[in-house]
């Protein structure tokens, strides 16, 4: 992902009020992020329980989405809809997001199951053992990275569809 500044982050949210954008807390270690190792910037707000943010770089620039974590928890292990990792070392949570524009102001929202602390970029880059001789581990890894980018972009499009 290409780096984004704090100013760009606060300006790019499509489903947040001015007050919500001004009150957001940047992720810990923001100044030291390895932008080459992430496909999107996602983090939970340290000040507001259940609030999270995702910033995705699209061709027109960064798009920010404010997410709210559902209170209820699944009793079963869920799979992340973005990284689709079946060997998850972390929990998955249901996040909802108001749609952009008029649809969001009217209460329309979309939801998704995502790694609770947004570890998707690390999950798709982990090296898994080859299931059989001759299996191209690097090609499979590249496919997982591309699939993650597509899933995040598709979710972003669903949020923007309310405009």
Short mmCIF file of C-alpha atoms in Angstrom, two decimals:
data_model
loop_
_atom_site.label_atom_id
_atom_site.label_comp_id
_atom_site.label_asym_id
_atom_site.label_seq_id
_atom_site.Cartn_x
_atom_site.Cartn_y
_atom_site.Cartn_z
CA UNK A 1 0.00 0.00 0.00
CA UNK A 2 1.18 3.51 -0.68
CA UNK A 3 1.69 5.57 2.49
CA UNK A 4 -1.03 7.95 3.65
CA UNK A 5 -0.67 10.90 5.99
CA UNK A 6 -2.76 11.65 9.06
CA UNK A 7 -4.39 14.50 7.17
CA UNK A 8 -5.30 12.21 4.24
CA UNK A 9 -6.71 9.64 6.65
CA UNK A 10 -8.96 12.12 8.42
CA UNK A 11 -10.22 13.50 5.09
CA UNK A 12 -10.91 10.19 3.29
CA UNK A 13 -13.69 8.66 5.40
CA UNK A 14 -16.85 8.18 3.34
CA UNK A 15 -19.20 7.07 6.14
CA UNK A 16 -18.11 9.13 9.13
CA UNK A 17 -19.16 12.51 10.40
CA UNK A 18 -16.68 15.35 10.79
CA UNK A 19 -16.78 14.80 14.55
CA UNK A 20 -16.03 11.06 14.16
CA UNK A 21 -13.11 11.82 11.83
CA UNK A 22 -11.67 14.39 14.22
CA UNK A 23 -12.01 12.05 17.22
CA UNK A 24 -10.38 9.00 15.66
CA UNK A 25 -7.16 7.76 17.21
CA UNK A 26 -4.44 6.74 14.78
CA UNK A 27 -3.04 3.22 15.14
CA UNK A 28 -0.18 2.65 17.56
CA UNK A 29 3.13 2.84 15.71
CA UNK A 30 1.61 4.78 12.79
CA UNK A 31 4.87 6.62 12.08
CA UNK A 32 6.76 3.31 11.80
CA UNK A 33 4.34 1.35 9.60
CA UNK A 34 5.87 -0.88 6.92
CA UNK A 35 3.59 0.23 4.09
CA UNK A 36 5.02 -2.41 1.73
CA UNK A 37 3.81 -5.20 4.04
CA UNK A 38 0.15 -4.14 4.22
CA UNK A 39 -2.64 -4.19 1.65
CA UNK A 40 -4.90 -1.89 3.65
CA UNK A 41 -4.59 0.01 6.91
CA UNK A 42 -6.96 -1.35 9.54
CA UNK A 43 -7.02 -0.71 13.29
CA UNK A 44 -9.23 -0.63 16.35
CA UNK A 45 -9.69 2.66 18.16
CA UNK A 46 -7.95 2.57 21.55
CA UNK A 47 -10.32 5.17 23.03
CA UNK A 48 -13.68 3.89 21.78
CA UNK A 49 -14.51 0.24 22.37
CA UNK A 50 -16.02 -1.49 19.34
CA UNK A 51 -14.95 1.17 16.83
CA UNK A 52 -12.48 0.36 14.08
CA UNK A 53 -11.23 1.93 10.88
CA UNK A 54 -10.06 0.72 7.49
CA UNK A 55 -8.26 2.82 4.90
CA UNK A 56 -7.94 1.35 1.41
CA UNK A 57 -5.93 2.85 -1.43
CA UNK A 58 -8.04 2.81 -4.62
CA UNK A 59 -7.11 4.31 -7.99
CA UNK A 60 -8.77 7.62 -7.04
CA UNK A 61 -6.92 7.79 -3.72
CA UNK A 62 -7.48 6.57 -0.18
CA UNK A 63 -10.97 5.63 1.04
CA UNK A 64 -11.66 5.37 4.76
CA UNK A 65 -14.45 3.33 6.34
CA UNK A 66 -15.60 3.57 9.95
CA UNK A 67 -16.60 0.14 11.30
CA UNK A 68 -18.55 -0.90 14.37
CA UNK A 69 -17.96 -4.32 15.91
CA UNK A 70 -21.04 -6.37 16.71
CA UNK A 71 -21.64 -7.05 20.40
CA UNK A 72 -22.57 -10.70 19.89
CA UNK A 73 -19.87 -13.30 19.39
CA UNK A 74 -20.15 -16.49 17.40
CA UNK A 75 -19.81 -19.69 19.38
CA UNK A 76 -18.01 -21.25 16.43
CA UNK A 77 -14.65 -20.40 14.88
CA UNK A 78 -15.33 -18.14 11.89
CA UNK A 79 -13.30 -17.57 8.76
CA UNK A 80 -12.23 -14.09 7.74
CA UNK A 81 -14.01 -12.96 4.57
CA UNK A 82 -11.01 -10.92 3.47
CA UNK A 83 -7.94 -13.14 3.91
CA UNK A 84 -9.86 -16.45 3.92
CA UNK A 85 -7.06 -18.00 5.98
CA UNK A 86 -8.06 -21.42 7.29
CA UNK A 87 -5.14 -21.49 9.77
CA UNK A 88 -6.03 -18.27 11.58
CA UNK A 89 -3.86 -17.51 14.60
CA UNK A 90 -6.35 -14.81 15.65
CA UNK A 91 -10.06 -14.22 16.26
CA UNK A 92 -12.56 -13.07 13.65
CA UNK A 93 -15.23 -10.46 14.41
CA UNK A 94 -18.32 -9.19 12.62
CA UNK A 95 -17.98 -5.53 11.67
CA UNK A 96 -20.72 -3.37 10.26
CA UNK A 97 -20.34 -0.14 8.29
CA UNK A 98 -22.85 2.51 7.33
CA UNK A 99 -23.01 2.97 3.59
CA UNK A 100 -21.73 6.22 2.13
CA UNK A 101 -24.03 9.08 1.24
CA UNK A 102 -27.81 9.14 1.42
CA UNK A 103 -28.15 5.38 1.93
CA UNK A 104 -25.97 5.53 5.05
CA UNK A 105 -27.85 8.55 6.39
CA UNK A 106 -31.03 6.50 5.96
CA UNK A 107 -29.54 3.68 8.06
CA UNK A 108 -28.41 1.30 5.29
CA UNK A 109 -25.33 -0.68 6.23
CA UNK A 110 -23.17 -3.61 5.17
CA UNK A 111 -21.23 -6.10 7.26
CA UNK A 112 -18.37 -8.52 7.02
CA UNK A 113 -16.38 -11.03 9.04
CA UNK A 114 -12.80 -9.78 9.41
CA UNK A 115 -9.78 -10.63 11.52
CA UNK A 116 -10.54 -8.82 14.77
CA UNK A 117 -7.30 -6.82 14.78
CA UNK A 118 -6.91 -6.66 10.99
CA UNK A 119 -4.02 -9.12 10.66
CA UNK A 120 -5.06 -10.12 7.13
CA UNK A 121 -1.95 -8.76 5.39
CA UNK A 122 0.30 -10.79 7.69
CA UNK A 123 -1.92 -13.88 7.33
CA UNK A 124 -1.75 -13.97 3.52
CA UNK A 125 2.03 -13.47 3.57
CA UNK A 126 2.72 -16.36 5.97
CA UNK A 127 4.46 -19.27 4.31
CA UNK A 128 2.48 -22.47 4.52
CA UNK A 129 4.14 -25.84 3.93
CA UNK A 130 3.74 -27.26 0.44
CA UNK A 131 0.85 -29.77 0.39
CA UNK A 132 2.61 -31.83 -2.29
CA UNK A 133 5.92 -31.96 -4.11
CA UNK A 134 6.15 -29.40 -6.89
CA UNK A 135 3.59 -27.07 -5.31
CA UNK A 136 4.54 -23.44 -6.00
CA UNK A 137 4.37 -21.88 -2.53
CA UNK A 138 5.32 -18.40 -3.76
CA UNK A 139 2.67 -18.39 -6.50
CA UNK A 140 0.03 -19.48 -3.97
CA UNK A 141 1.15 -16.70 -1.63
CA UNK A 142 0.90 -14.12 -4.44
CA UNK A 143 -2.62 -15.37 -5.22
CA UNK A 144 -3.64 -14.99 -1.56
CA UNK A 145 -2.31 -11.41 -1.51
CA UNK A 146 -4.20 -10.54 -4.70
CA UNK A 147 -7.40 -12.17 -3.40
CA UNK A 148 -7.15 -10.12 -0.18
CA UNK A 149 -6.86 -6.91 -2.19
CA UNK A 150 -9.89 -7.87 -4.28
CA UNK A 151 -12.00 -8.73 -1.21
CA UNK A 152 -11.17 -5.46 0.54
CA UNK A 153 -11.88 -3.49 -2.65
CA UNK A 154 -15.21 -5.30 -3.09
CA UNK A 155 -16.26 -4.47 0.48
CA UNK A 156 -15.24 -0.85 -0.08
CA UNK A 157 -17.32 -0.78 -3.28
CA UNK A 158 -20.33 -2.06 -1.31
CA UNK A 159 -19.92 0.79 1.19
CA UNK A 160 -19.47 3.35 -1.60
CA UNK A 161 -22.50 1.95 -3.45
CA UNK A 162 -24.72 3.92 -1.07
CA UNK A 163 -23.53 7.19 -2.58
#
